[in-house]
Coordinates of C-alpha atoms in Angstrom, one line a residue:
M1 CA 0.0 0.4 -0.1
I2 CA 1.0 3.8 -1.3
G3 CA 1.0 5.8 1.9
R4 CA 0.0 9.4 0.8
H5 CA 3.5 11.3 1.4
Q6 CA 4.8 8.6 -0.5
T7 CA 2.9 9.8 -3.8
P8 CA 4.5 12.8 -4.9
R9 CA 8.3 10.7 -4.6
L10 CA 6.6 8.4 -7.1
L11 CA 4.7 10.6 -9.4
S12 CA 8.1 12.6 -10.1
C13 CA 9.7 8.9 -10.6
L14 CA 6.9 8.2 -13.4
L15 CA 7.2 11.7 -14.6
L16 CA 10.9 11.7 -14.9
A17 CA 10.3 8.2 -17.1
L18 CA 8.6 9.4 -18.8
S19 CA 10.9 12.4 -19.4
S20 CA 13.2 9.8 -20.7
A21 CA 11.5 7.8 -22.9
L22 CA 10.2 10.3 -24.2
S23 CA 13.6 12.4 -25.0
A24 CA 15.2 9.1 -26.1
E25 CA 12.7 9.3 -29.1
I26 CA 14.7 9.5 -32.4
T27 CA 14.2 13.1 -33.7
L28 CA 14.4 15.1 -37.1
P29 CA 15.1 18.7 -37.7
G30 CA 13.9 20.8 -39.7
V31 CA 14.1 20.8 -42.5
L32 CA 14.6 17.1 -44.1
G33 CA 10.5 17.2 -43.9
S34 CA 7.7 15.7 -46.2
N35 CA 7.4 17.6 -49.7
M36 CA 11.9 18.0 -49.8
V37 CA 13.3 17.9 -52.1
L38 CA 16.8 15.9 -52.1
Q39 CA 19.5 16.8 -53.9
R40 CA 20.4 14.5 -57.3
D41 CA 23.0 13.8 -57.7
Q42 CA 25.1 13.6 -54.5
P43 CA 25.9 12.1 -51.4
V44 CA 22.5 12.8 -49.3
P45 CA 23.4 13.6 -45.4
V46 CA 20.1 12.6 -43.2
W47 CA 20.5 13.4 -39.1
G48 CA 19.1 14.0 -36.4
W49 CA 18.2 13.2 -32.1
G50 CA 18.7 10.3 -30.5
H51 CA 19.5 7.6 -27.2
P52 CA 22.7 7.0 -27.2
G53 CA 24.1 3.7 -28.0
E54 CA 20.3 3.3 -30.5
T55 CA 20.6 2.1 -33.4
V56 CA 19.0 3.8 -36.4
T57 CA 18.2 2.8 -40.0
V58 CA 16.5 5.3 -42.6
S59 CA 15.4 3.8 -45.9
F60 CA 14.7 5.1 -49.0
G61 CA 14.1 3.7 -52.4
D62 CA 16.4 0.7 -53.0
Q63 CA 19.0 1.7 -50.6
A64 CA 18.3 1.1 -46.5
L65 CA 21.1 2.6 -44.1
E66 CA 22.3 1.4 -40.3
T67 CA 24.2 4.4 -37.9
T68 CA 24.4 4.5 -34.0
V69 CA 23.2 7.1 -31.5
K70 CA 26.5 9.3 -30.5
D71 CA 27.4 9.4 -26.7
D72 CA 26.2 13.5 -27.8
R73 CA 22.9 12.3 -28.6
T74 CA 23.4 13.0 -32.6
W75 CA 23.4 10.4 -35.5
E76 CA 24.1 10.5 -38.8
A77 CA 23.5 8.6 -42.1
T78 CA 24.1 9.6 -45.7
L79 CA 21.8 8.3 -48.6
Q80 CA 24.6 7.9 -52.3
P81 CA 24.1 9.2 -54.8
M82 CA 20.9 9.2 -56.8
P83 CA 19.7 10.8 -60.1
A84 CA 16.3 12.7 -60.1
N85 CA 12.7 11.5 -59.9
T86 CA 9.3 13.4 -60.1
V87 CA 7.4 10.7 -57.9
G88 CA 7.4 11.2 -54.9
R89 CA 8.2 8.5 -52.2
T90 CA 8.3 8.3 -48.1
L91 CA 12.2 8.3 -46.2
T92 CA 11.2 6.6 -43.5
V93 CA 13.4 6.8 -39.7
R94 CA 13.1 4.0 -37.3
G95 CA 14.9 3.9 -34.2
S96 CA 13.0 2.9 -30.5
N97 CA 9.6 4.9 -32.9
K98 CA 9.0 5.7 -36.2
I99 CA 9.3 8.5 -38.5
S100 CA 7.8 8.8 -41.9
L101 CA 8.5 11.6 -44.5
T102 CA 6.2 11.2 -47.4
D103 CA 6.1 13.3 -51.0
I104 CA 9.9 13.3 -51.5
L105 CA 10.9 14.0 -55.1
V106 CA 14.9 14.2 -55.3
G107 CA 16.6 16.6 -58.1
E108 CA 17.6 20.4 -57.3
V109 CA 18.2 22.5 -54.2
W110 CA 19.5 25.8 -53.8
I111 CA 19.3 28.0 -50.9
C112 CA 18.3 31.9 -51.0
S113 CA 19.9 33.8 -49.3
G114 CA 20.0 37.2 -48.0
Q115 CA 18.6 41.1 -47.1
S116 CA 15.0 42.6 -48.6
N117 CA 15.7 42.2 -52.2
M118 CA 16.0 38.9 -51.1
E119 CA 13.2 38.1 -48.4
W120 CA 10.9 40.4 -51.1
R121 CA 8.0 38.9 -52.2
I122 CA 6.3 37.5 -54.7
R123 CA 3.0 39.2 -53.9
Q124 CA 5.1 42.4 -53.2
S125 CA 7.3 42.2 -56.9
M126 CA 5.5 42.7 -60.1
N127 CA 2.6 41.4 -61.6
A128 CA 1.8 40.2 -58.2
T129 CA -1.7 38.6 -58.8
E130 CA -1.1 37.2 -62.2
E131 CA 2.5 35.2 -61.3
A132 CA 1.0 34.4 -58.3
A133 CA -1.8 32.4 -60.2
A134 CA 0.1 31.1 -62.8
A135 CA 2.8 29.6 -60.1
N136 CA 1.8 25.9 -60.2
Y137 CA 4.2 24.0 -60.3
P138 CA 3.8 20.9 -57.7
L139 CA 7.5 19.5 -58.6
I140 CA 9.2 23.2 -57.0
R141 CA 9.3 22.5 -53.5
L142 CA 9.1 25.3 -50.8
F143 CA 10.5 25.8 -47.3
D144 CA 11.2 29.4 -45.3
V145 CA 12.8 29.8 -42.5
P146 CA 10.4 32.0 -41.0
G147 CA 11.7 35.7 -38.4
R148 CA 14.8 36.9 -38.0
H149 CA 16.4 35.1 -35.0
V150 CA 19.7 35.4 -33.9
S151 CA 22.3 33.5 -31.8
P152 CA 26.2 33.3 -30.2
V153 CA 26.4 29.9 -30.7
P154 CA 25.3 27.9 -33.2
K155 CA 21.7 26.2 -33.3
R156 CA 21.0 22.7 -34.4
E157 CA 17.6 23.7 -35.0
T158 CA 15.3 25.2 -37.3
P159 CA 13.4 28.2 -35.7
G160 CA 10.2 26.0 -37.3
G161 CA 9.3 26.5 -41.6
K162 CA 7.8 23.1 -43.5
W163 CA 8.1 22.0 -47.4
Q164 CA 5.2 22.5 -49.4
A165 CA 4.3 22.6 -53.0
C166 CA 4.9 25.2 -55.6
T167 CA 0.4 26.4 -55.3
P168 CA -0.3 30.3 -55.9
E169 CA -2.1 29.3 -52.4
T170 CA 1.9 29.3 -50.3
V171 CA 4.3 31.5 -53.2
S172 CA 2.8 34.9 -52.4
D173 CA 4.5 34.7 -49.6
F174 CA 8.0 33.1 -50.7
S175 CA 11.0 35.7 -52.1
A176 CA 10.5 36.5 -55.6
V177 CA 14.2 36.3 -56.6
G178 CA 13.7 32.4 -55.4
Y179 CA 10.8 31.8 -57.1
H180 CA 12.1 33.6 -60.6
F181 CA 15.8 31.3 -60.3
G182 CA 13.9 28.1 -59.4
R183 CA 10.9 28.7 -62.3
R184 CA 13.0 29.0 -64.8
L185 CA 15.8 26.2 -64.1
H186 CA 12.9 23.3 -63.2
Q187 CA 11.8 24.0 -67.2
D188 CA 15.3 24.7 -68.2
L189 CA 16.6 21.1 -66.4
K190 CA 12.3 19.4 -66.5
V191 CA 13.6 18.5 -63.1
P192 CA 12.3 19.0 -59.1
V193 CA 13.9 22.5 -57.7
G194 CA 13.9 22.3 -53.8
L195 CA 14.0 26.2 -52.7
V196 CA 15.0 27.3 -49.2
G197 CA 15.0 31.1 -48.0
S198 CA 16.6 32.6 -45.2
N199 CA 16.8 36.2 -45.5
W200 CA 16.6 39.7 -43.2
G201 CA 16.1 42.6 -44.4
G202 CA 18.4 46.0 -44.0
T203 CA 21.1 43.1 -43.0
K204 CA 25.1 43.0 -43.3
I205 CA 27.3 40.6 -44.8
E206 CA 28.9 39.5 -41.7
P207 CA 25.5 38.6 -39.3
W208 CA 25.8 35.6 -42.0
T209 CA 29.3 34.7 -42.9
T210 CA 30.3 32.1 -40.2
L211 CA 33.2 31.8 -38.0
E212 CA 35.7 29.5 -40.5
G213 CA 34.9 31.9 -43.9
F214 CA 36.4 34.7 -41.3
K215 CA 38.9 32.5 -40.3
S216 CA 40.1 31.7 -43.9
V217 CA 40.5 35.2 -44.6
S218 CA 43.6 37.3 -42.7
E219 CA 42.4 40.5 -43.4
L220 CA 38.8 39.9 -40.7
S221 CA 40.8 38.7 -37.9
A222 CA 39.3 41.6 -35.8
F223 CA 35.9 39.5 -37.1
S224 CA 37.6 36.0 -36.0
E225 CA 38.6 37.0 -33.2
R226 CA 35.7 38.5 -31.8
V227 CA 33.0 35.4 -33.6
D228 CA 35.5 33.0 -30.7
A229 CA 35.0 34.7 -28.1
Y230 CA 31.3 34.1 -27.7
T231 CA 29.8 32.3 -24.8
S232 CA 26.2 30.8 -25.5
E233 CA 25.9 34.1 -22.6
T234 CA 26.7 36.3 -24.9
K235 CA 24.0 39.6 -26.1
V236 CA 24.0 39.0 -29.6
G237 CA 22.1 41.1 -32.5
G238 CA 21.3 41.0 -36.3
G239 CA 24.4 43.4 -36.5
D240 CA 27.2 41.1 -35.1
P241 CA 29.1 38.7 -36.6
S242 CA 28.4 35.1 -37.1
A243 CA 24.8 35.7 -35.3
I244 CA 23.0 35.6 -37.3
Y245 CA 24.3 32.4 -39.5
H246 CA 24.5 30.0 -36.1
A247 CA 20.8 31.0 -36.3
M248 CA 19.5 30.6 -39.4
V249 CA 21.5 28.9 -41.3
H250 CA 23.9 26.6 -39.6
P251 CA 20.4 24.8 -38.6
L252 CA 20.1 23.8 -42.2
T253 CA 23.9 21.8 -42.4
P254 CA 24.7 19.7 -43.4
F255 CA 21.4 20.0 -46.3
A256 CA 23.0 18.7 -49.0
L257 CA 22.6 21.5 -51.8
R258 CA 23.8 22.6 -55.3
G259 CA 23.9 25.8 -54.6
A260 CA 23.3 29.6 -53.3
I261 CA 21.7 32.4 -54.7
W262 CA 22.8 36.0 -53.6
Y263 CA 21.3 39.7 -52.8
Q264 CA 23.0 41.5 -50.2
G265 CA 24.7 44.4 -50.5
E266 CA 22.9 47.6 -49.5
S267 CA 24.4 47.8 -45.8
N268 CA 27.3 47.2 -46.9
G269 CA 27.5 50.2 -49.3
A270 CA 29.9 52.0 -47.7
E271 CA 32.5 49.8 -48.6
G272 CA 35.1 48.6 -51.5
R273 CA 37.9 46.1 -51.1
S274 CA 36.7 45.0 -47.4
Y275 CA 33.6 43.8 -49.1
Y276 CA 35.9 41.4 -51.5
H277 CA 36.6 40.3 -48.5
K278 CA 34.0 39.2 -46.7
K279 CA 32.2 37.6 -49.8
H280 CA 35.3 35.6 -49.4
A281 CA 34.6 34.9 -46.5
L282 CA 30.8 33.9 -46.5
V283 CA 31.4 31.6 -49.5
N284 CA 34.4 29.8 -47.8
G285 CA 32.6 29.8 -44.5
W286 CA 29.2 28.0 -46.1
R287 CA 31.1 26.0 -48.2
R288 CA 32.7 24.1 -45.9
A289 CA 29.5 24.4 -43.1
F290 CA 27.5 22.3 -46.5
R291 CA 30.6 19.9 -46.8
N292 CA 31.0 21.1 -50.4
D293 CA 34.1 22.3 -51.6
E294 CA 32.6 23.3 -54.9
L295 CA 28.9 24.2 -53.8
A296 CA 28.0 27.2 -56.4
F297 CA 26.4 30.4 -55.9
Y298 CA 25.4 33.6 -57.9
W299 CA 25.3 36.9 -56.4
V300 CA 23.3 39.9 -56.8
Q301 CA 25.0 43.0 -58.1
L302 CA 23.5 46.8 -56.4
A303 CA 21.0 47.5 -58.8
N304 CA 21.4 51.6 -60.5
F305 CA 19.7 53.9 -56.9
Q306 CA 19.3 57.6 -55.9
K307 CA 19.7 60.7 -57.7
P308 CA 21.9 60.3 -61.0
N309 CA 26.0 61.3 -60.6
P310 CA 27.4 64.1 -63.0
K311 CA 30.9 64.0 -62.4
P312 CA 32.3 61.9 -64.9
S313 CA 35.3 60.3 -62.3
G314 CA 31.9 58.9 -60.6
G315 CA 32.9 56.6 -57.3
D316 CA 30.2 57.5 -55.4
G317 CA 28.2 55.3 -53.6
W318 CA 27.9 52.2 -53.9
A319 CA 30.5 52.9 -56.8
K320 CA 33.2 50.1 -54.9
V321 CA 31.5 47.6 -53.5
R322 CA 29.6 47.3 -57.3
E323 CA 34.1 46.5 -58.1
A324 CA 34.5 44.3 -55.1
Q325 CA 31.4 42.2 -56.3
T326 CA 32.4 41.6 -59.7
Q327 CA 36.4 41.1 -58.6
A328 CA 34.9 38.2 -55.7
L329 CA 35.0 36.2 -58.8
D330 CA 37.9 34.7 -59.0
L331 CA 36.1 32.3 -56.2
P332 CA 35.7 29.5 -58.5
H333 CA 31.4 27.8 -58.8
T334 CA 30.4 32.0 -58.8
G335 CA 28.6 34.5 -61.0
M336 CA 27.1 37.2 -60.6
A337 CA 23.6 38.8 -62.3
V338 CA 23.9 42.4 -63.1
I339 CA 21.0 45.4 -63.2
T340 CA 22.4 48.0 -63.0
D341 CA 19.5 48.4 -66.0
I342 CA 16.2 47.3 -63.3
G343 CA 16.2 49.3 -60.7
A344 CA 14.9 52.4 -59.4
A345 CA 16.6 56.4 -58.2
N346 CA 13.4 56.3 -56.1
D347 CA 13.0 53.2 -54.0
I348 CA 16.0 50.1 -52.8
H349 CA 13.7 47.7 -53.7
P350 CA 13.9 47.5 -57.5
R351 CA 10.0 45.7 -57.8
N352 CA 11.3 43.6 -61.3
K353 CA 12.6 40.6 -59.2
Q354 CA 11.8 38.6 -62.2
D355 CA 14.7 40.0 -64.4
V356 CA 16.8 39.7 -60.8
G357 CA 15.5 35.7 -60.9
K358 CA 16.5 34.9 -64.2
R359 CA 19.7 36.4 -64.9
L360 CA 21.1 34.7 -61.4
A361 CA 19.4 31.2 -63.7
Q362 CA 21.4 32.9 -66.6
W363 CA 24.6 31.6 -64.0
A364 CA 23.6 28.5 -62.7
L365 CA 22.2 26.7 -66.7
H366 CA 25.3 27.8 -68.5
Q367 CA 28.4 27.1 -65.2
T368 CA 26.9 24.7 -63.4
Y369 CA 24.6 22.9 -65.8
G370 CA 26.7 22.4 -68.8
K371 CA 24.7 24.5 -71.3
K372 CA 27.0 27.1 -72.1
D373 CA 25.5 27.8 -75.9
L374 CA 23.5 29.8 -73.2
V375 CA 26.6 33.7 -72.0
P376 CA 26.5 33.4 -68.4
S377 CA 26.2 37.3 -68.3
G378 CA 26.4 40.7 -69.8
P379 CA 29.9 41.7 -71.3
L380 CA 32.5 41.8 -68.3
Y381 CA 35.4 43.9 -68.1
R382 CA 39.0 42.5 -69.1
D383 CA 42.1 44.4 -70.2
Q384 CA 42.8 48.4 -72.0
K385 CA 45.0 48.9 -75.6
I386 CA 45.8 52.8 -75.3
E387 CA 46.2 54.1 -79.1
G388 CA 46.9 57.2 -79.6
N389 CA 44.2 59.5 -78.6
A390 CA 41.7 56.7 -78.2
I391 CA 41.4 53.2 -75.7
R392 CA 40.1 49.6 -76.9
L393 CA 38.7 47.9 -74.6
S394 CA 38.3 44.9 -74.9
F395 CA 35.8 41.9 -72.2
D396 CA 34.7 38.5 -71.5
H397 CA 31.3 37.2 -72.2
V398 CA 30.3 39.4 -75.8
G399 CA 27.4 36.7 -76.5
S400 CA 27.2 37.3 -80.5
G401 CA 28.6 40.6 -80.1
L402 CA 28.1 44.0 -77.7
M403 CA 24.8 47.3 -78.3
V404 CA 23.8 50.1 -77.6
G405 CA 20.4 48.7 -76.0
R406 CA 17.6 49.6 -73.7
K407 CA 16.1 47.6 -70.9
E408 CA 12.1 49.0 -70.1
G409 CA 10.3 46.7 -67.3
L410 CA 9.7 43.3 -67.7
T411 CA 10.0 43.5 -71.7
P412 CA 12.6 42.0 -72.9
T413 CA 16.4 44.6 -73.8
Q414 CA 16.3 46.2 -77.6
E415 CA 18.7 47.3 -79.0
V416 CA 18.9 51.0 -80.3
K417 CA 20.1 50.9 -84.4
G418 CA 22.1 54.2 -84.7
G419 CA 22.7 54.7 -80.7
Q420 CA 25.3 55.3 -78.9
L421 CA 26.7 54.8 -75.7
K422 CA 26.3 56.4 -72.6
H423 CA 28.5 56.7 -69.4
F424 CA 31.8 56.6 -70.4
A425 CA 34.5 58.8 -69.0
I426 CA 37.7 59.3 -70.0
A427 CA 41.1 60.7 -67.5
D428 CA 45.0 61.7 -68.0
R429 CA 47.5 61.0 -66.4
E430 CA 46.4 63.9 -64.2
M431 CA 43.7 61.7 -62.9
N432 CA 41.7 64.8 -64.8
W433 CA 37.6 63.1 -66.0
H434 CA 36.1 64.2 -68.8
W435 CA 33.1 62.2 -70.2
A436 CA 33.6 60.7 -73.2
Q437 CA 32.6 59.4 -77.4
A438 CA 32.8 55.3 -76.8
T439 CA 31.5 53.6 -80.3
I440 CA 31.2 49.7 -80.3
D441 CA 34.1 48.1 -82.7
G442 CA 33.1 44.4 -83.5
N443 CA 33.9 42.6 -80.0
T444 CA 35.3 45.7 -79.2
V445 CA 34.4 49.7 -77.5
L446 CA 37.2 51.8 -78.9
V447 CA 36.8 55.2 -76.5
R448 CA 38.2 59.1 -77.1
A449 CA 37.7 62.7 -75.7
N450 CA 39.0 65.6 -77.3
E451 CA 40.3 66.9 -74.0
V452 CA 42.0 64.0 -73.5
P453 CA 44.5 63.9 -76.1
N454 CA 47.0 61.0 -74.0
P455 CA 44.0 59.1 -72.2
V456 CA 45.3 56.4 -69.4
A457 CA 42.2 55.6 -68.7
V458 CA 38.6 54.9 -68.6
R459 CA 35.3 54.7 -66.6
Y460 CA 32.2 52.9 -67.4
A461 CA 29.0 53.4 -64.7
Y462 CA 31.4 54.2 -61.7
A463 CA 29.0 55.8 -59.7
M464 CA 25.9 55.2 -57.3
N465 CA 23.2 55.8 -60.6
P466 CA 24.5 54.9 -63.3
A467 CA 21.4 55.9 -65.3
G468 CA 21.7 55.6 -68.8
A469 CA 24.0 53.1 -69.3
N470 CA 23.1 51.5 -71.9
L471 CA 26.1 48.7 -72.8
Y472 CA 25.0 44.9 -74.0
N473 CA 25.6 42.4 -75.0
R474 CA 23.2 41.0 -77.9
E475 CA 21.4 39.3 -76.0
G476 CA 20.0 41.5 -74.1
L477 CA 21.9 41.6 -70.8
P478 CA 23.9 44.7 -70.0
A479 CA 27.4 45.3 -69.1
S480 CA 29.5 45.9 -65.2
P481 CA 29.6 48.9 -64.4
F482 CA 33.5 48.8 -64.0
R483 CA 37.3 50.7 -64.3
T484 CA 40.6 50.0 -65.7
D485 CA 42.3 52.1 -63.2
T486 CA 43.5 51.8 -59.3
W487 CA 43.6 55.4 -58.0
R488 CA 42.7 55.2 -54.9
G489 CA 41.4 59.0 -54.5
P490 CA 42.4 62.4 -53.2
T491 CA 43.7 62.2 -49.7
E492 CA 44.7 64.2 -46.3
Q493 CA 46.2 63.5 -43.0
L494 CA 42.9 63.2 -39.8
K495 CA 43.8 64.6 -36.7
W496 CA 44.8 63.3 -34.1
I497 CA 42.6 63.8 -30.7
P498 CA 43.5 63.1 -27.8
L499 CA 40.9 61.5 -25.1
T500 CA 41.0 60.9 -21.5
K501 CA 38.0 59.8 -20.8
G502 CA 34.5 59.3 -22.6
S503 CA 34.8 58.4 -25.8
P504 CA 34.0 60.2 -29.5
P505 CA 30.3 60.9 -30.7
S506 CA 28.7 58.1 -33.0
S507 CA 28.8 57.8 -36.3
I508 CA 27.0 59.0 -39.4
P509 CA 26.0 57.0 -42.3
G510 CA 26.8 58.6 -45.2
S511 CA 29.4 58.0 -48.5
G512 CA 32.5 55.7 -48.7
T513 CA 36.2 56.4 -47.7
E514 CA 39.1 54.9 -46.3
V515 CA 41.2 55.6 -44.3
S516 CA 45.2 54.2 -43.4
F517 CA 46.0 53.1 -39.9
T518 CA 49.8 53.5 -38.9
N519 CA 50.5 52.9 -35.4
K520 CA 53.9 55.0 -33.7
R521 CA 53.2 53.8 -30.0
P522 CA 55.4 51.1 -28.5
E523 CA 52.5 49.2 -27.8
T524 CA 49.3 47.2 -29.4
V525 CA 46.6 49.8 -29.8
H526 CA 42.7 48.6 -31.0
L527 CA 40.5 50.0 -33.5
S528 CA 36.7 50.5 -32.9
W529 CA 34.2 52.4 -34.9
M530 CA 31.8 54.5 -33.0
A531 CA 29.2 52.8 -34.8
Y532 CA 25.7 55.3 -35.4
G533 CA 22.9 55.0 -33.0
G534 CA 25.4 54.6 -29.7
G535 CA 28.2 51.9 -28.9
S536 CA 30.9 50.6 -30.5
K537 CA 32.4 47.6 -32.6
R538 CA 36.3 46.5 -32.9
Y539 CA 37.7 46.2 -35.8
A540 CA 41.0 45.5 -35.8
S541 CA 44.6 45.3 -33.4
L542 CA 48.0 47.1 -34.5
A543 CA 51.5 46.0 -32.8
P544 CA 53.7 48.7 -32.5
G545 CA 54.7 50.3 -36.2
A546 CA 51.9 48.2 -38.4
T547 CA 49.0 49.6 -40.7
H548 CA 45.8 48.8 -41.6
T549 CA 43.7 50.2 -44.2
Q550 CA 39.8 50.4 -43.2
T551 CA 36.9 50.7 -45.6
T552 CA 34.4 52.9 -43.5
F553 CA 31.3 56.0 -44.0
S554 CA 32.6 59.2 -45.0
K555 CA 31.3 60.6 -41.7
A556 CA 32.7 58.3 -39.2
Y557 CA 34.4 58.7 -35.5
W558 CA 36.8 56.2 -35.1
L559 CA 38.3 55.1 -31.9
V560 CA 41.6 53.9 -30.2
T561 CA 42.4 52.5 -27.6
D562 CA 45.4 50.3 -25.6
S563 CA 45.8 47.1 -24.7
K564 CA 43.6 47.6 -22.0
G565 CA 40.9 49.4 -23.3
A566 CA 41.5 52.9 -22.3
P567 CA 40.6 55.3 -24.4
L568 CA 43.6 57.0 -25.9
G569 CA 42.4 59.6 -28.9
Y570 CA 40.5 59.4 -31.6
F571 CA 39.5 60.3 -36.3
K572 CA 37.3 61.5 -37.8
T573 CA 36.6 60.9 -41.4
T574 CA 35.5 62.3 -44.6
E575 CA 34.6 61.7 -48.2
K576 CA 38.8 61.7 -49.1
I577 CA 40.7 58.6 -48.3
G578 CA 42.7 59.0 -44.8
I579 CA 46.1 59.1 -44.0
A580 CA 45.9 58.0 -39.8
V581 CA 48.9 58.2 -37.3
I582 CA 47.9 56.8 -33.5
P583 CA 51.0 58.8 -32.0
E584 CA 54.2 57.9 -30.3
R585 CA 52.8 59.9 -27.1

C-alpha cells in the first residue's frame, strides 16, 4: 500500500521516466520533412538526435542504412547519390520510434539568402497577382526559415518552417527572386527543384558569415577573434558577426545543396575592398558548413539607386561595393547577375524580380549545369589597350556581339539602332576625368574625348546611379560597371584628437571612404568604430609600427584604445581617403 506521503515522490519518478522515454525518441531537424526535395547526384546526409547507443535505420527507395546514436545524442547516415525522380516516395527513419516523411522528390536544391531584396515576396513584386496565379508547379518545393533569429553559438534546429509544394497560395509569401530563379531551372532542366529561403532585410554580410569563413581570410581576423570569444551567454543582435548564420543557416547544415543565390550588399554599401574579403569569407564558410567545396554561389550586383551623379569621375555611393562584388568572381564556381538597368532612383527595392531571378539562373544553367550555348552574363571588362588618343576595351561574355540597348520593365532588352553609348568617362595621367565618346568596334569598344589627347584610363557606369548606361551583349544582358584605373583618389592627413575620458560621438551614415591607420606607439592598440545609434565595434588590433587600411563611412569616428581598453584618442573621417597616424605619445 502506498502512503500519501510517497505519492508525490512516485509521481515525480513516473514523470521523470516518461520524460526520459520521450527524450529517447529519434527526432529529425525541421529542414528534413515531408514534401522536400533531395539533391540528385550527390551524397545526401540524413541526421538527427536520439538516445546514445540506439540503432537508427534510414530507408529511402532501394537504400537502407544503419547507424548508431553517438554519446552526444547525434546520429547521421548518408544516402548514396541518386538520379532525379519526379515520383514522390517515402523516407523512413526507425529507432525506438518510427518517422515517415512522405512525397519526397529528388532534383536540384538551392538556398536563397540575403537581405530585403532577397526577402521581397512575390506579392510585393511586379505583376504579383498574375505571377501568383500562374505558380502551379507541384515539382517545385518551398521551405522558408520564418522570422528573424540570432544566436551567439551555432544552433541545431530551425525556428520553424515546413516544405510545401509551389502553388498560387504558397508562393505569394516566398522570395520573388528565389521563385523566379527556381522556376527557370525547373523549366529548363525538367527536374524537381527545392528552394530554401533564409533572409533578413537590412542586414550586413558579417552576421551571415561563419567563424570558419572569417578565419579563412587573414584580413578579417578581428571578426574571427570576436566570434571565437562568444559563449552561450553572449548577447548578440542582428548586426553581430555570425549571429544570424548561427540561428538561421547553421540549423540547415549539412542538408545537401547544389548551390546558393545571394542578394545583399546595400547594408555594406559604404565599403569597397573590405566587402571583397567578406564575400570570400561568406562563400568559404558556407562551402565548409554544407560540406561542398564546389557549392555554386551566385550573387546579385547592386542595382542603380538614388540621383544620378553628373561628375564623370563617379565613384560615389555603391560604385566601390559593386566593384568588390565583381572582383569576388575570382572565387571558383561563382557568378554575378548585373541589374544596374532595372533599379529605381527612388526605391531601394526594385519591383522587377523576374529579371533578377532569370539572370541568376542564366549563370547556373551555363556554369553549373553545362549549358554552354547560353551566355551567362553581360559583358565583363577584361583589359584595355591605348591606341593614340583612344582606348580600346575588351570584354568577356560578349556573346553574339555588343549593342546599344534599352531595357524597360519586363520587356526584353531592345537594340537601339544608331544609338550612342553612354556613361563612359576617360582620364589623363593627372586623373582629370571627362565624359567620352564611345563606339562599338566589333567585339570591342573604342573610347576617346577631345579634351584628353593622351588617355590612360576609362570608367563605365562607375557611380551610385549610372543612369543611361546602355552597353549590352546581343543576348540582352547589361555590361557590369567597371574602371580600368586603380587610383585611390585624393588623400588627407586626419587630425589626432587625444581623449582621456568618455568616447567620441556616434558616426553618421554617408558615402564611403577609406582610412589607413599607422601605429607609432610602442604598444598594441585597438581600433573601434563608433557606430551610428551608439556603441562601438572593434575592427582591428595594431602592433607597434603596424598599418591597417579600413573601409568606412565618410563621416565616421574611429576610437583608439590601449591594450587594456583605455581610450587614447580618435579620428574623424571625411570624403577623402584618410591617413591616420596614432602618435607615439
